[in-house]
Short mmCIF file of C-alpha atoms and ligand atoms in Angstrom, two decimals:
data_model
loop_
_atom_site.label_atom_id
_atom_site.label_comp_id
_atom_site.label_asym_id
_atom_site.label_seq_id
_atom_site.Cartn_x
_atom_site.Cartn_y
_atom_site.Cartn_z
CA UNK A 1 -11.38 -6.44 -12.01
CA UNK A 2 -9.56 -3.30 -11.95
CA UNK A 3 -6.64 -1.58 -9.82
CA UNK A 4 -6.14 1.97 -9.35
CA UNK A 5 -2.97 2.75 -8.12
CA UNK A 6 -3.98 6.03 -6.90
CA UNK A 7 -0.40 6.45 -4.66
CA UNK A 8 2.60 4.97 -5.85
CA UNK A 9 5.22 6.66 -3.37
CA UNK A 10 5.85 5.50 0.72
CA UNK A 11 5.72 8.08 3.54
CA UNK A 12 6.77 11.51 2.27
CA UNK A 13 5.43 11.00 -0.78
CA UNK A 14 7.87 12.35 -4.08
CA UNK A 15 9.09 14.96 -3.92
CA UNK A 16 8.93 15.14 -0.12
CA UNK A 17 8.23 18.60 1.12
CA UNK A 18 11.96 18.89 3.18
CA UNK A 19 13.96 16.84 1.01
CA UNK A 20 16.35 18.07 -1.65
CA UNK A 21 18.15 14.64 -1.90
CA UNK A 22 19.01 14.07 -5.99
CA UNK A 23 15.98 13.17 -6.86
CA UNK A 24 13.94 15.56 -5.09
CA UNK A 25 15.59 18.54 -6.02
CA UNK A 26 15.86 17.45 -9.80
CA UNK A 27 12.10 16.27 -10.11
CA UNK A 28 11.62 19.95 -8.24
CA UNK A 29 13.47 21.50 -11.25
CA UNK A 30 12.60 19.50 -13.57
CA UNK A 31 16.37 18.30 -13.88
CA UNK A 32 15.41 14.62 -14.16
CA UNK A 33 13.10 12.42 -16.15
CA UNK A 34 10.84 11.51 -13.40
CA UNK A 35 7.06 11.68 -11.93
CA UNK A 36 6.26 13.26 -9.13
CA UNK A 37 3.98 10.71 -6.92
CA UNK A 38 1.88 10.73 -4.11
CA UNK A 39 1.64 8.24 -0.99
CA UNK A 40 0.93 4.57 -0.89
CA UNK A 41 -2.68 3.86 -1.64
CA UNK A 42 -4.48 1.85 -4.41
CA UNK A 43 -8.49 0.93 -5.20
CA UNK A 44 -9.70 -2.23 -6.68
CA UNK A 45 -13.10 -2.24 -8.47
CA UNK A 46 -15.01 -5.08 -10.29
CA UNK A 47 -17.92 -2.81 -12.24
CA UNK A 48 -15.34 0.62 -12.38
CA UNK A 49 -18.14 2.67 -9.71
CA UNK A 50 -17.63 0.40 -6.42
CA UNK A 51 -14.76 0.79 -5.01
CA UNK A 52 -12.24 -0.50 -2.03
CA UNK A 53 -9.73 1.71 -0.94
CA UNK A 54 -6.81 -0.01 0.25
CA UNK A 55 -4.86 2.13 2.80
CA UNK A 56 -5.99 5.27 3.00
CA UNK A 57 -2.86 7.79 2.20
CA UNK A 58 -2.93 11.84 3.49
CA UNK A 59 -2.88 12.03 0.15
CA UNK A 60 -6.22 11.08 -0.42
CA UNK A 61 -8.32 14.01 -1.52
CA UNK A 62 -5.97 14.57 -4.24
CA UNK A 63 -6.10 11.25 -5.41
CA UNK A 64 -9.53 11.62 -5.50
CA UNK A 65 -9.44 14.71 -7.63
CA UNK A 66 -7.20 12.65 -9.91
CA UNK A 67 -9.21 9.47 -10.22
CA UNK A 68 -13.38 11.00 -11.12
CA UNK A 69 -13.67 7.06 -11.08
CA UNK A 70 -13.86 6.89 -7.67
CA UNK A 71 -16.69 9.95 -7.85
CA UNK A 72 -20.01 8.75 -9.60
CA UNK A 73 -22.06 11.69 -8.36
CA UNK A 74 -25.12 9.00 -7.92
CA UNK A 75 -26.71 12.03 -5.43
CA UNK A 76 -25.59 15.38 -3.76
CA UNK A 77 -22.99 13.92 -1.36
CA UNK A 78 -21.84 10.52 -3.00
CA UNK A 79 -18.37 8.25 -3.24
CA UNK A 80 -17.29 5.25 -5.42
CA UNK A 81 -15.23 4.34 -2.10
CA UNK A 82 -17.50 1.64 -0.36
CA UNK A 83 -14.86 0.58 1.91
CA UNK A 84 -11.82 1.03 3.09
CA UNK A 85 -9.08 -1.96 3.94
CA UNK A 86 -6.16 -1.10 5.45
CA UNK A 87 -2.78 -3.18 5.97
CA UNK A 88 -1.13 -1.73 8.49
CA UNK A 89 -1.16 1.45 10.84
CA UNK A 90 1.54 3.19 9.43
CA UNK A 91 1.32 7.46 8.45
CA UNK A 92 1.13 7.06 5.20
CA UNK A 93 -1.56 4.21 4.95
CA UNK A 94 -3.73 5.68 7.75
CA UNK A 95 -4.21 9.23 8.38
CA UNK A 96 -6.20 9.66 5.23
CA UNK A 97 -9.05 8.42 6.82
CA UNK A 98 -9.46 11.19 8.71
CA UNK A 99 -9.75 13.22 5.24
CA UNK A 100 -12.65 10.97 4.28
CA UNK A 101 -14.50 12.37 7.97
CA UNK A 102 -17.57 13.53 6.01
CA UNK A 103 -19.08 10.65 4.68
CA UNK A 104 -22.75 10.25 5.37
CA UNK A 105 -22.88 6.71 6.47
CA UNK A 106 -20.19 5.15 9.26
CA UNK A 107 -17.01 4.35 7.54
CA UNK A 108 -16.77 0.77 6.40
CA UNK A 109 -13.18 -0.26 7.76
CA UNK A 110 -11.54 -3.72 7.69
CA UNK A 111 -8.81 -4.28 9.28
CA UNK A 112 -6.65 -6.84 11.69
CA UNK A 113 -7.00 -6.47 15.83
CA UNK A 114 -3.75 -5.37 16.09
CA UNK A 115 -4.08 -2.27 13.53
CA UNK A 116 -7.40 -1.87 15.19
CA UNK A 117 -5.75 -1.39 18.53
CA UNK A 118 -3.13 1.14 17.39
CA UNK A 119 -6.24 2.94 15.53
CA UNK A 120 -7.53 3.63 19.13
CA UNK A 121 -4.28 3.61 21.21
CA UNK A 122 -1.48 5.00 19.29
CA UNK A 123 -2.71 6.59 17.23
CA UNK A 124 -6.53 7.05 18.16
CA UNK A 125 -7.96 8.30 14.54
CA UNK A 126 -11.20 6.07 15.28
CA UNK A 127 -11.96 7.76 18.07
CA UNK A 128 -11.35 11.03 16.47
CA UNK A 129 -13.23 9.67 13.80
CA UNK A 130 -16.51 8.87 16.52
CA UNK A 131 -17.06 12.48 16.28
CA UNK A 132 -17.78 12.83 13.03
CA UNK A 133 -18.84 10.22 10.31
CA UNK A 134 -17.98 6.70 13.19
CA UNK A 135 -16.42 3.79 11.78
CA UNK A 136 -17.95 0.37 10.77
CA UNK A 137 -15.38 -1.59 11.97
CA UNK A 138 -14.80 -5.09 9.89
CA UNK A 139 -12.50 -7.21 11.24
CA UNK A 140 -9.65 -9.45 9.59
CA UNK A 141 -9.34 -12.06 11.32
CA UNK A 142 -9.75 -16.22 11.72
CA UNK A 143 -6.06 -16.61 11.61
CA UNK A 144 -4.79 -20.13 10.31
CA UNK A 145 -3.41 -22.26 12.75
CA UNK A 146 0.53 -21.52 10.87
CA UNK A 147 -0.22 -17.75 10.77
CA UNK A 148 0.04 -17.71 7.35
CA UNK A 149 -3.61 -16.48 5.98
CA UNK A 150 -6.46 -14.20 7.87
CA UNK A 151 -10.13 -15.48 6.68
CA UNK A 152 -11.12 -14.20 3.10
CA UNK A 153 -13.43 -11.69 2.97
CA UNK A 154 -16.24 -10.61 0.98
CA UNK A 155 -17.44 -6.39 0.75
CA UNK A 156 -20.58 -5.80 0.65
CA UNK A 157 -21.68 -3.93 -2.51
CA UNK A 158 -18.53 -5.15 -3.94
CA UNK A 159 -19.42 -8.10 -5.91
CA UNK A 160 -17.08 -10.04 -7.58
CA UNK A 161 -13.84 -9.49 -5.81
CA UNK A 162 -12.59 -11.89 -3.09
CA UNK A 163 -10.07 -10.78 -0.87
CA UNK A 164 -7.18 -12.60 0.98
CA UNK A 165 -5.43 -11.06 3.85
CA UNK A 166 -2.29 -12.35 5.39
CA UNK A 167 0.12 -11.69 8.01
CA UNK A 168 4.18 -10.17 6.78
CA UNK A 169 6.81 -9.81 8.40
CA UNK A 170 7.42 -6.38 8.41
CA UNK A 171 7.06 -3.09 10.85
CA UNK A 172 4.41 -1.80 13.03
CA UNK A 173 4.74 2.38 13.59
CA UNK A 174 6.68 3.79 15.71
CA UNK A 175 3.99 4.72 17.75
CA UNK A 176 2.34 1.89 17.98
CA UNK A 177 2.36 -0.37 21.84
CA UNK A 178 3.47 -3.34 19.17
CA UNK A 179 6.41 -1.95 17.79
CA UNK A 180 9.17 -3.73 19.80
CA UNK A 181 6.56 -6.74 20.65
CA UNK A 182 5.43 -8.14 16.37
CA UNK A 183 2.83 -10.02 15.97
CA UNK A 184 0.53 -11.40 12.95
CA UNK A 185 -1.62 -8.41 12.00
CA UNK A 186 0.84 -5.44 12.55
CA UNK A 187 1.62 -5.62 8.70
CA UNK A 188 -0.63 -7.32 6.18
CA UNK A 189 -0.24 -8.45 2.57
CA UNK A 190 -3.89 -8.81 0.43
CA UNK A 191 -4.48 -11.60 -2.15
CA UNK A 192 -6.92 -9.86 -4.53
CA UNK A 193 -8.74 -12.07 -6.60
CA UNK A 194 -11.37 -11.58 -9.06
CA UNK A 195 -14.14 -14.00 -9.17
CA UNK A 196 -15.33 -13.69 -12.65
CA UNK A 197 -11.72 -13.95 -14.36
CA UNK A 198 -10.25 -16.33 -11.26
CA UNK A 199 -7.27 -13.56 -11.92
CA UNK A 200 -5.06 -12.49 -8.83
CA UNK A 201 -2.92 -9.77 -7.76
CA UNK A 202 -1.16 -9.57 -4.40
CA UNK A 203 -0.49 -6.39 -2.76
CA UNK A 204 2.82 -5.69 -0.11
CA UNK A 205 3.86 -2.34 0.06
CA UNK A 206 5.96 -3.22 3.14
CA UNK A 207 7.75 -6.22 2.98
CA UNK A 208 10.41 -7.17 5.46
CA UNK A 209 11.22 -10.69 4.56
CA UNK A 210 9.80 -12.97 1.85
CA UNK A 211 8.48 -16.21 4.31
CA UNK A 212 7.36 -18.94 2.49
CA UNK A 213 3.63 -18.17 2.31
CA UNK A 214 4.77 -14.82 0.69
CA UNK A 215 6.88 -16.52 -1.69
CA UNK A 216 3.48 -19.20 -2.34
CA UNK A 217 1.52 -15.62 -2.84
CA UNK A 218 4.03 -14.28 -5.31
CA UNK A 219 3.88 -17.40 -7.14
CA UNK A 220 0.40 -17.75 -7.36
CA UNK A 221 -0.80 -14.38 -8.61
CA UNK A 222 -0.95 -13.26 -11.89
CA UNK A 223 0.29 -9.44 -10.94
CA UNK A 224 2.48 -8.25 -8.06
CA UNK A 225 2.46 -5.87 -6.73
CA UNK A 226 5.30 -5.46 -3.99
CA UNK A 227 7.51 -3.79 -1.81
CA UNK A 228 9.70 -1.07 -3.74
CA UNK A 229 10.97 1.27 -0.99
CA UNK A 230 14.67 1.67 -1.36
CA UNK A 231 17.33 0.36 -3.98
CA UNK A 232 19.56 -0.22 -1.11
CA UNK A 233 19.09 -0.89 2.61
CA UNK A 234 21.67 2.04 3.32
CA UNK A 235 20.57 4.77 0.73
CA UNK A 236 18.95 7.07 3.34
CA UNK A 237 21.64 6.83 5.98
CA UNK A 238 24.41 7.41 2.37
CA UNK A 239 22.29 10.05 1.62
CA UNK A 240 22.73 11.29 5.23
CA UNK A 241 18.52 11.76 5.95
CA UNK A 242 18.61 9.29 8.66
CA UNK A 243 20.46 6.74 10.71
CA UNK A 244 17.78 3.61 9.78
CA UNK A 245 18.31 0.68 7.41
CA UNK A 246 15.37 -0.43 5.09
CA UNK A 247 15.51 -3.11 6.96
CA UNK A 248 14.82 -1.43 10.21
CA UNK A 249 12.21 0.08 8.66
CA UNK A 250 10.51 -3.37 8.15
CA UNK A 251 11.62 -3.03 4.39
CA UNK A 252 13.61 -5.44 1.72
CA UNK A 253 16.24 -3.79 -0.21
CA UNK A 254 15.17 -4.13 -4.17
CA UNK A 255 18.77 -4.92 -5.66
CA UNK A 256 21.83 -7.32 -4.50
CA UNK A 257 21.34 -10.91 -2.66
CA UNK A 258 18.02 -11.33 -1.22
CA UNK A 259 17.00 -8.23 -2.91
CA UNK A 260 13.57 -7.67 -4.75
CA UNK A 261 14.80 -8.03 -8.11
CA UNK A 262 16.27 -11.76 -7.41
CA UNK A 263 13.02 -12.69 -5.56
CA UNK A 264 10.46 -11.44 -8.55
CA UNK A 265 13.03 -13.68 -11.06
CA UNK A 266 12.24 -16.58 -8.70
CA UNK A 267 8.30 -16.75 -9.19
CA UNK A 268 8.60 -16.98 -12.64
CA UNK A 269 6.61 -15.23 -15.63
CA UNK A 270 4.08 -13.10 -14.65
CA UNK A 271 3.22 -9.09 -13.85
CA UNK A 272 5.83 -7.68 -11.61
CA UNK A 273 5.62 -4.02 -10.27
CA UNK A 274 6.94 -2.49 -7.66
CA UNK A 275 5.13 0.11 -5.35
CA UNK A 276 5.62 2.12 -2.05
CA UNK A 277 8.60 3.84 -4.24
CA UNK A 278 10.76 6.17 -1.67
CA UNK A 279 11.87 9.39 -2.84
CA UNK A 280 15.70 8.18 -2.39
CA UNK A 281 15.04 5.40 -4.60
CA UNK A 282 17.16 5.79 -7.76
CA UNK A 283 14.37 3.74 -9.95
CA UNK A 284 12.63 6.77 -10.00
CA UNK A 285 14.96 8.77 -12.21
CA UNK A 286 13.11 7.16 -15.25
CA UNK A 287 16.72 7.11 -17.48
CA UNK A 288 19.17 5.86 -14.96
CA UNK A 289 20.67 2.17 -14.61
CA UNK A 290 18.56 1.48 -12.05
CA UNK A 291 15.69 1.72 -13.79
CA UNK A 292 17.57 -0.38 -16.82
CA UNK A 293 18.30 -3.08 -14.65
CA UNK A 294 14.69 -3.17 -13.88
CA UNK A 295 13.61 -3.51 -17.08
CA UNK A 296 15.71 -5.97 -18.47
CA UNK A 297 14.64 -8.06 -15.22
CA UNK A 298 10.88 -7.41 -16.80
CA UNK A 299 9.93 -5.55 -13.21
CA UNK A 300 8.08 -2.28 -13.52
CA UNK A 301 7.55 0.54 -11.55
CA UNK A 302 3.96 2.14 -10.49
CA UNK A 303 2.91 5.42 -11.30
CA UNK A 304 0.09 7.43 -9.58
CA UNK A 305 -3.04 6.71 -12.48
CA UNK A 306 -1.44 3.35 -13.41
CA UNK A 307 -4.33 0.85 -14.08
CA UNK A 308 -4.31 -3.02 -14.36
CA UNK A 309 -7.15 -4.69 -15.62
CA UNK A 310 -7.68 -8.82 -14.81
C1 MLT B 401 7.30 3.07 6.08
O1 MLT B 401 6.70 2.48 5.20
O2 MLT B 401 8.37 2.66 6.52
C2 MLT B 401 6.69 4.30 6.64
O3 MLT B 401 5.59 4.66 5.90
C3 MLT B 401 7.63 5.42 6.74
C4 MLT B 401 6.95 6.73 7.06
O4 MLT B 401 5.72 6.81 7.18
O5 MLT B 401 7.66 7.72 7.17
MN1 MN B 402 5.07 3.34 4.25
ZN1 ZN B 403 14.18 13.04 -1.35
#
């Protein structure tokens, strides 16, 4: 099984078009050691020409220039993309579907009610999307009686991969009828797991609060890959860009108590990377303490083309 991370950044993407915070303006100049990266999307492949895309970032074309993988010109209009999964309704996991308008066939979408509803409500890019390709809708669904898993699901054409939806605790958009009314399905984690190497790798880039089945998750995979966002739940309001916490924003802080870092040391040995990487985060200045700490915690950080084989 492979993973693609084809976006490694959350909303805004690095560096963000209006933003001349530190890191912006240095990755700009070329004043820091650190990759520019695009927004939050990754694939996951078992034979390396079928693909899932999971979340589809505005990003998208781009990342499909990047990655010919996902391009196996099997006939004059063709994509590796089979399917696409999405985990939450946000921007920057969403409107990329509207890039992807051309396909031949009706886009194969899977996806929780609740997403569902704010892809036709608050922000209606299915029913745009009726007017050109139409979308397949799949659901994820068959919640457990705790709310803790959605029913595993099987893509067609994608053999070999098993996937594992579950309900987070984090944000729906701002825009979406849920916002101020959460409810399993708004935001989504995804147990990936390959059924030829029985490897796993769970996927959260939004994370609001580690609940015991997302703790379970951790534990059990063999590679996660979770919530990076922000080094501190104030950065963006220090940095004077907004008035929001990270945790308003339905995301975990990666350093002090509670943090990131001290979760991944709790779950033991095993792949930990951190993803959705804001452009305020310090981590991304590859030769600052941040990024030490990190590293002597044995966490690393994604990068747009990074590739993990189980
Ligand atoms: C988030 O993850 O909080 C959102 O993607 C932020 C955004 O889209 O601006
Ligand atoms: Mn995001
Ligand atoms: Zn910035």
């Amino acid at each position: 099984m492979k993973i693609l991370v084809l976006g490694s950044a959350a909303g805004g993407g690095f560096p963000q078009w209006n933003c001349n915070c530190p890191n912006c303006a240095g990755v700009r100049k070329g004043s820091i050691n650190a990759k520019p990266r695009t927004q939050s999307s990754i694939a996951v492949s078992a034979n390396g020409t079928d693909w899932v895309l999971i979340n589809a970032s505005p990003d998208i074309l781009q990342q499909i220039r990047s990655n010919p993988a996902l391009q196996p010109a099997r006939a004059i209009r063709d994509s590796g993309i089979a399917a696409v999964m999405v985990m939450d309704a946000q921007i920057d996991h969403i409107t990329g579907l509207l890039m992807l308008r051309e396909g031949r066939k009706k886009m194969n979408l899977y996806c929780t009610e609740s997403v569902w509803d704010d892809l036709n409500h608050g922000l209606p890019l299915a029913k745009v999307l009726s007017h050109y390709c139409g979308v397949e809708r799949h659901a994820i669904d068959g919640l457990s009686a705790d709310e803790t898993h959605f029913a595993p699901i099987e893509v067609p054409g994608i053999e070999g991969i098993r996937f594992h939806p579950m309900p987070l605790k984090s944000k729906a958009p701002p825009y979406s009828p849920h916002r101020n009314n959460p409810g399993p399905g708004d935001n989504n984690g995804l147990m990936i797991e390959s059924k030829t190497t029985g490897k796993k790798v769970f996927y959260a880039p939004g994370l609001g609060e580690i609940e015991p089945h997302v703790l379970q998750a951790m534990q059990q995979a063999d590679c996660v890959l979770v919530d990076g966002t922000v080094w501190t739940g104030d950065e963006m309001i220090t940095l004077g860009l907004t008035q929001k916490t990270a945790a308003d924003m339905g995301h975990l802080q990666v350093s002090g108590p509670g943090g990131m870092i001290e979760v991944l040391d709790g779950i033991g040995a095993r792949r930990k990377v951190l993803i959705h990487i804001n452009n305020t985060n310090p981590i991304l200045n590859e030769d600052s303490s941040e990024r030490a700490v990190l590293a002597q915690h044995g966490i690393e950080v994604a990068f747009d083309g990074m590739e993990i084989e189980l």
